[in-house]
Steps between C-alpha positions, in 0.01 A plus 500: 500500500612141522764383741797291403580216741868413489658218695769618742833321506785750524635646824433848359133415448483352852652819642239710319219290649655511848506880480136515382402259779663714767319812375161328479533324835597818687213694339222241504547281807582763762131523593488121562833400658793673669796646310718251688300210354497662155880533500536141623266365231668700222838355597367145549273477193566790260877564501722399208641196688145392596368540144802316354453213750129477414570487125803270507407257777132528589329483161367857488459695178509879515340719235558872461194688377608768255320770310679721247837391640416586861461228763160560664506196727579133524376162607644170611340158455578137573330192366389287794287182507304575183441864595681829446606681819507877451765582758552867420297751303590865526416809296663836574270757658507735201405211268197369691152538356605451137368147451837332551357250752254378236780455245721324758224258605424427133871425446498263800179331384665436162805352677267268692321389183830433320626296797173325585474660845157515668528806729692815582541547875660767717531633851403857585525692827156497664519879548596570137147596402586666169683192370233262630239701311705481177539123536126456564419702187733271305313189617704391802328372813635474854525130583661522846698712744864432576749634756861420408802554722768664283764531769638786709175510698292592193199326347306536179125513571346415164204381303569223251308584183463299185347516156399196297632491146289323242743302290339425165 
C-alpha cells in the first residue's frame, strides 16, 4: 500500500507529529540514551514550538507519512548547500517492516532530482543498529563520525551517512 506524503503546516499537524515523536523516542531510544536525555531532546527538537520554529525560521519542511488516513510516521528535511539533509525520519513501531522506508527514500530522491540536489545526508546514533542497517540497505554510507554538544550536559554521538543521488 502506497504512502501519502503531506507537507505539514498547521499547528494541529505539528501537535500530531510531536505526539508521535514522543512515543517513538521513549520506545526506541531508551536502549541507547537515558530517559532524561530523551525528554530533553523531545522538548528541544520535537515539541510543537521546536517544530514551528524549524518550519518558520530554519528552512525545514516536515512531511507526515499517511496510509489509509492514519499517520504512520514523519520526516523532516532541509535543503543545504546542494544537498538534502534528512533531519528526522520516524516510523511508529507497529508500522515498521512494511516497506515505508523504501517509499520515503524514493520520495526524497524525487525531491532531490526536482531540486537538482546531489545527495541526501543524515545523522544517526552510532548505537542505533537497526536504523543504520536500514540506511545501508537503502544505499547510504557512513562518511564520518560526529559528536555534537546539544546542551544540558548531553551529546549526540552519531554517524554522518549520505547517499548520492544521480540527477539525470
